[in-house]
Coordinates of C-alpha atoms in Angstrom, one line a residue:
M1214 CA 73.3 -1.2 148.0
Y1215 CA 76.4 -0.8 150.2
T1216 CA 78.0 2.5 151.1
K1217 CA 81.8 3.0 151.1
E1218 CA 81.7 3.0 154.9
Q1219 CA 79.6 -0.2 155.1
T1220 CA 81.9 -1.9 152.6
Q1221 CA 85.0 -1.1 154.6
K1222 CA 83.3 -2.3 157.8
L1223 CA 82.2 -5.6 156.3
Q1224 CA 85.6 -6.2 154.6
A1225 CA 87.3 -5.7 158.0
L1226 CA 84.8 -8.1 159.6
T1227 CA 85.5 -10.6 156.8
K1228 CA 89.3 -10.6 157.6
K1229 CA 88.5 -11.0 161.3
L1230 CA 86.2 -14.0 160.6
L1231 CA 88.7 -15.7 158.3
K1232 CA 91.1 -15.7 161.2
K1233 CA 88.7 -16.7 163.9
P1234 CA 85.1 -18.1 163.4
G1235 CA 82.4 -15.7 164.6
G1236 CA 78.7 -16.0 165.4
L1237 CA 75.5 -15.9 163.3
N1238 CA 75.1 -12.2 163.5
E1239 CA 78.5 -11.6 162.0
L1240 CA 78.6 -14.4 159.4
K1241 CA 75.2 -13.8 157.8
P1242 CA 75.7 -10.1 156.9
V1243 CA 79.2 -10.8 155.7
L1244 CA 78.1 -13.7 153.4
R1245 CA 75.2 -11.6 152.0
F1246 CA 77.7 -8.8 151.3
H1247 CA 80.0 -11.1 149.4
E1248 CA 77.1 -12.6 147.5
H1249 CA 76.2 -9.1 146.3
R1250 CA 79.8 -8.3 145.4
Y1251 CA 80.1 -11.6 143.4
Y1252 CA 76.8 -12.1 141.8
V1253 CA 75.5 -8.5 141.3
L1254 CA 78.6 -6.3 140.9
D1255 CA 80.9 -9.0 139.6
E1256 CA 83.6 -7.5 141.8
P1257 CA 84.5 -10.2 144.4
L1258 CA 86.6 -9.2 147.4
V1259 CA 87.4 -12.7 148.6
S1260 CA 88.4 -15.9 146.9
D1261 CA 86.0 -18.8 146.4
F1262 CA 87.9 -20.7 149.0
E1263 CA 87.5 -17.9 151.6
Y1264 CA 83.8 -17.6 150.9
D1265 CA 83.4 -21.4 151.3
Q1266 CA 85.2 -21.2 154.6
L1267 CA 82.8 -18.6 155.9
Y1268 CA 79.8 -20.5 154.5
K1269 CA 80.9 -23.7 156.3
D1270 CA 81.4 -21.9 159.5
L1271 CA 77.8 -20.7 159.3
E1272 CA 76.6 -24.2 158.4
K1273 CA 78.3 -25.6 161.4
I1274 CA 76.7 -23.2 163.8
E1275 CA 73.2 -23.7 162.3
A1276 CA 73.7 -27.5 162.4
E1277 CA 74.4 -27.2 166.2
T1278 CA 71.6 -24.7 166.8
P1279 CA 68.9 -25.3 164.2
E1280 CA 66.4 -23.3 166.2
L1281 CA 68.4 -20.1 165.2
I1282 CA 68.1 -20.7 161.4
T1283 CA 66.3 -17.8 159.7
L1284 CA 64.6 -17.5 156.3
D1285 CA 67.2 -14.9 155.2
S1286 CA 70.2 -17.0 156.1
P1287 CA 72.5 -17.6 153.1
T1288 CA 72.3 -21.4 153.8
Q1289 CA 68.5 -21.3 153.1
R1290 CA 69.0 -20.7 149.3
V1291 CA 69.7 -24.3 148.6
G1292 CA 66.8 -26.8 149.2
N1293 CA 66.7 -30.5 148.8
S1294 CA 64.9 -30.1 145.5
L1295 CA 63.3 -27.4 143.4
N1296 CA 59.5 -27.1 143.2
K1297 CA 58.1 -28.6 140.0
E1298 CA 54.5 -28.2 140.9
F1299 CA 53.5 -24.6 141.7
V1300 CA 50.6 -23.1 143.7
T1301 CA 48.8 -20.2 142.0
V1302 CA 48.9 -17.0 144.0
P1303 CA 47.2 -13.7 143.4
H1304 CA 49.3 -10.6 142.8
L1305 CA 48.9 -7.6 145.2
V1306 CA 48.4 -5.4 142.1
P1307 CA 47.8 -6.8 138.6
M1308 CA 51.0 -7.3 136.6
L1309 CA 50.1 -5.6 133.3
S1310 CA 52.0 -6.1 130.1
L1311 CA 54.1 -3.3 128.6
E1312 CA 53.1 -1.4 125.5
N1313 CA 55.4 -1.1 122.5
S1314 CA 56.3 2.2 120.8
Y1315 CA 57.8 2.6 117.4
N1316 CA 57.7 6.4 116.9
A1317 CA 58.2 9.7 118.7
D1318 CA 54.5 10.6 118.8
D1319 CA 53.7 7.6 121.0
L1320 CA 56.4 8.5 123.4
I1321 CA 55.2 12.1 123.6
E1322 CA 51.7 11.1 124.3
W1323 CA 52.9 8.6 127.0
D1324 CA 54.9 11.4 128.6
K1325 CA 51.8 13.6 128.7
R1326 CA 49.7 10.9 130.3
A1327 CA 52.4 10.2 132.9
K1328 CA 52.7 13.9 133.9
K1329 CA 49.0 14.3 134.1
L1330 CA 48.7 11.2 136.3
I1331 CA 51.1 12.3 138.9
N1332 CA 50.3 16.0 138.4
T1333 CA 53.8 17.3 137.7
D1334 CA 55.9 18.4 134.8
K1335 CA 59.2 17.4 136.4
I1336 CA 59.9 13.8 135.5
E1337 CA 63.3 12.2 135.0
Y1338 CA 63.6 9.1 132.8
S1339 CA 66.2 6.4 132.8
A1340 CA 66.3 4.3 129.6
E1341 CA 68.1 1.0 129.0
P1342 CA 67.8 -2.0 126.7
K1343 CA 65.0 -4.3 127.7
Y1344 CA 66.0 -7.8 128.5
D1345 CA 63.7 -10.5 127.2
G1346 CA 63.4 -12.6 130.3
A1347 CA 60.6 -13.8 132.6
S1348 CA 58.6 -11.3 134.6
I1349 CA 58.8 -11.9 138.3
S1350 CA 57.2 -10.3 141.4
L1351 CA 59.1 -10.4 144.7
I1352 CA 57.4 -9.6 148.0
Y1353 CA 59.3 -8.6 151.1
E1354 CA 57.7 -8.4 154.5
N1355 CA 59.6 -7.0 157.5
D1356 CA 62.8 -7.0 155.4
I1357 CA 62.5 -10.7 154.5
L1358 CA 61.7 -12.2 151.1
V1359 CA 58.5 -14.1 151.6
R1360 CA 57.2 -14.8 148.1
G1361 CA 58.3 -14.8 144.5
A1362 CA 55.8 -15.3 141.7
T1363 CA 55.6 -15.4 137.9
R1364 CA 53.5 -13.0 136.0
G1365 CA 51.0 -15.7 134.9
D1366 CA 47.9 -14.1 133.5
G1367 CA 48.6 -10.8 135.1
V1368 CA 46.1 -11.3 137.9
A1369 CA 47.7 -14.4 139.4
G1370 CA 50.9 -16.4 138.9
D1371 CA 52.9 -19.4 140.1
D1372 CA 54.6 -19.3 143.5
V1373 CA 58.2 -20.0 142.6
T1374 CA 59.8 -18.7 145.8
T1375 CA 62.0 -21.8 146.4
N1376 CA 63.3 -21.7 142.9
L1377 CA 64.0 -18.0 143.0
K1378 CA 66.1 -18.4 146.1
Q1379 CA 68.6 -20.3 143.9
I1380 CA 69.4 -17.0 142.1
K1381 CA 72.0 -15.4 144.3
S1382 CA 71.6 -11.9 142.9
I1383 CA 68.2 -11.9 144.5
P1384 CA 68.6 -10.8 148.2
L1385 CA 66.8 -12.9 150.8
S1386 CA 66.5 -9.8 152.9
A1387 CA 66.8 -6.0 152.5
K1388 CA 66.6 -3.1 154.9
F1389 CA 63.3 -1.6 153.7
S1390 CA 62.4 -0.9 157.3
D1391 CA 65.1 1.7 157.4
Y1392 CA 62.8 3.8 155.2
G1393 CA 59.6 3.0 157.1
I1394 CA 58.6 0.3 154.6
Q1395 CA 57.2 -2.9 156.2
K1396 CA 55.8 -4.6 153.0
V1397 CA 57.0 -4.0 149.4
E1398 CA 56.7 -5.6 146.1
I1399 CA 59.6 -5.5 143.6
R1400 CA 59.1 -6.4 140.0
G1401 CA 61.6 -7.2 137.3
E1402 CA 62.9 -9.7 134.8
I1403 CA 65.0 -12.8 135.4
L1404 CA 67.2 -14.2 132.7
M1405 CA 70.2 -16.4 132.0
T1406 CA 73.2 -14.9 130.2
R1407 CA 74.8 -16.7 127.3
Q1408 CA 77.8 -17.5 129.4
S1409 CA 75.7 -19.0 132.2
F1410 CA 73.7 -20.9 129.6
K1411 CA 76.9 -22.4 128.2
K1412 CA 78.1 -23.4 131.6
Y1413 CA 74.7 -25.0 132.4
N1414 CA 74.8 -27.1 129.2
E1415 CA 78.4 -28.2 130.0
H1416 CA 77.2 -29.2 133.4
L1417 CA 74.4 -31.3 131.9
V1418 CA 76.9 -33.0 129.6
E1419 CA 79.2 -33.8 132.5
Q1420 CA 76.3 -35.3 134.4
G1421 CA 75.3 -37.4 131.4
I1422 CA 71.9 -35.7 131.1
A1423 CA 72.5 -34.1 127.7

């Protein structure tokens, strides 16, 4: 997501901001960068204390000028409460279920259909283990995450945008416009690792909930 040049530039800006607070246009991209390093790559470049310092600087500015708060600001991930009642929303394109394959013949036939559909024999495949999570659709408009929905019945699902914003590996904004894309839908699976599940249960015990 970030080139070597962008990483160097943002890291240099980070050091500058840790010495002297900056403005919204500096703090927001820096915080998004460090969220990506921590939650996606698992390769943080700043300490938790340093991240919190930058985050609080942003909170202070937004508290003083609330009219400048944007939907993609790192502070907008955390709401007062998560939605428990969801509105049903239609998918832009139906979210169909995947078919299983247990033999080579099925894969060969699928490969033939794929090549015929896009009218080419040159296809590269990337294979990886399939996570058993919850299917999610993310819609970005003008680079901003505007909606997240569950698969539901495939035609429509629950709008869980507020809840999905709590997942810090999901970017609140992305530069699709750099590629001429104004509206895009991203689909994937959300899941909780065993380590995160363990921490969550420990937190519940500490709170006296479990």
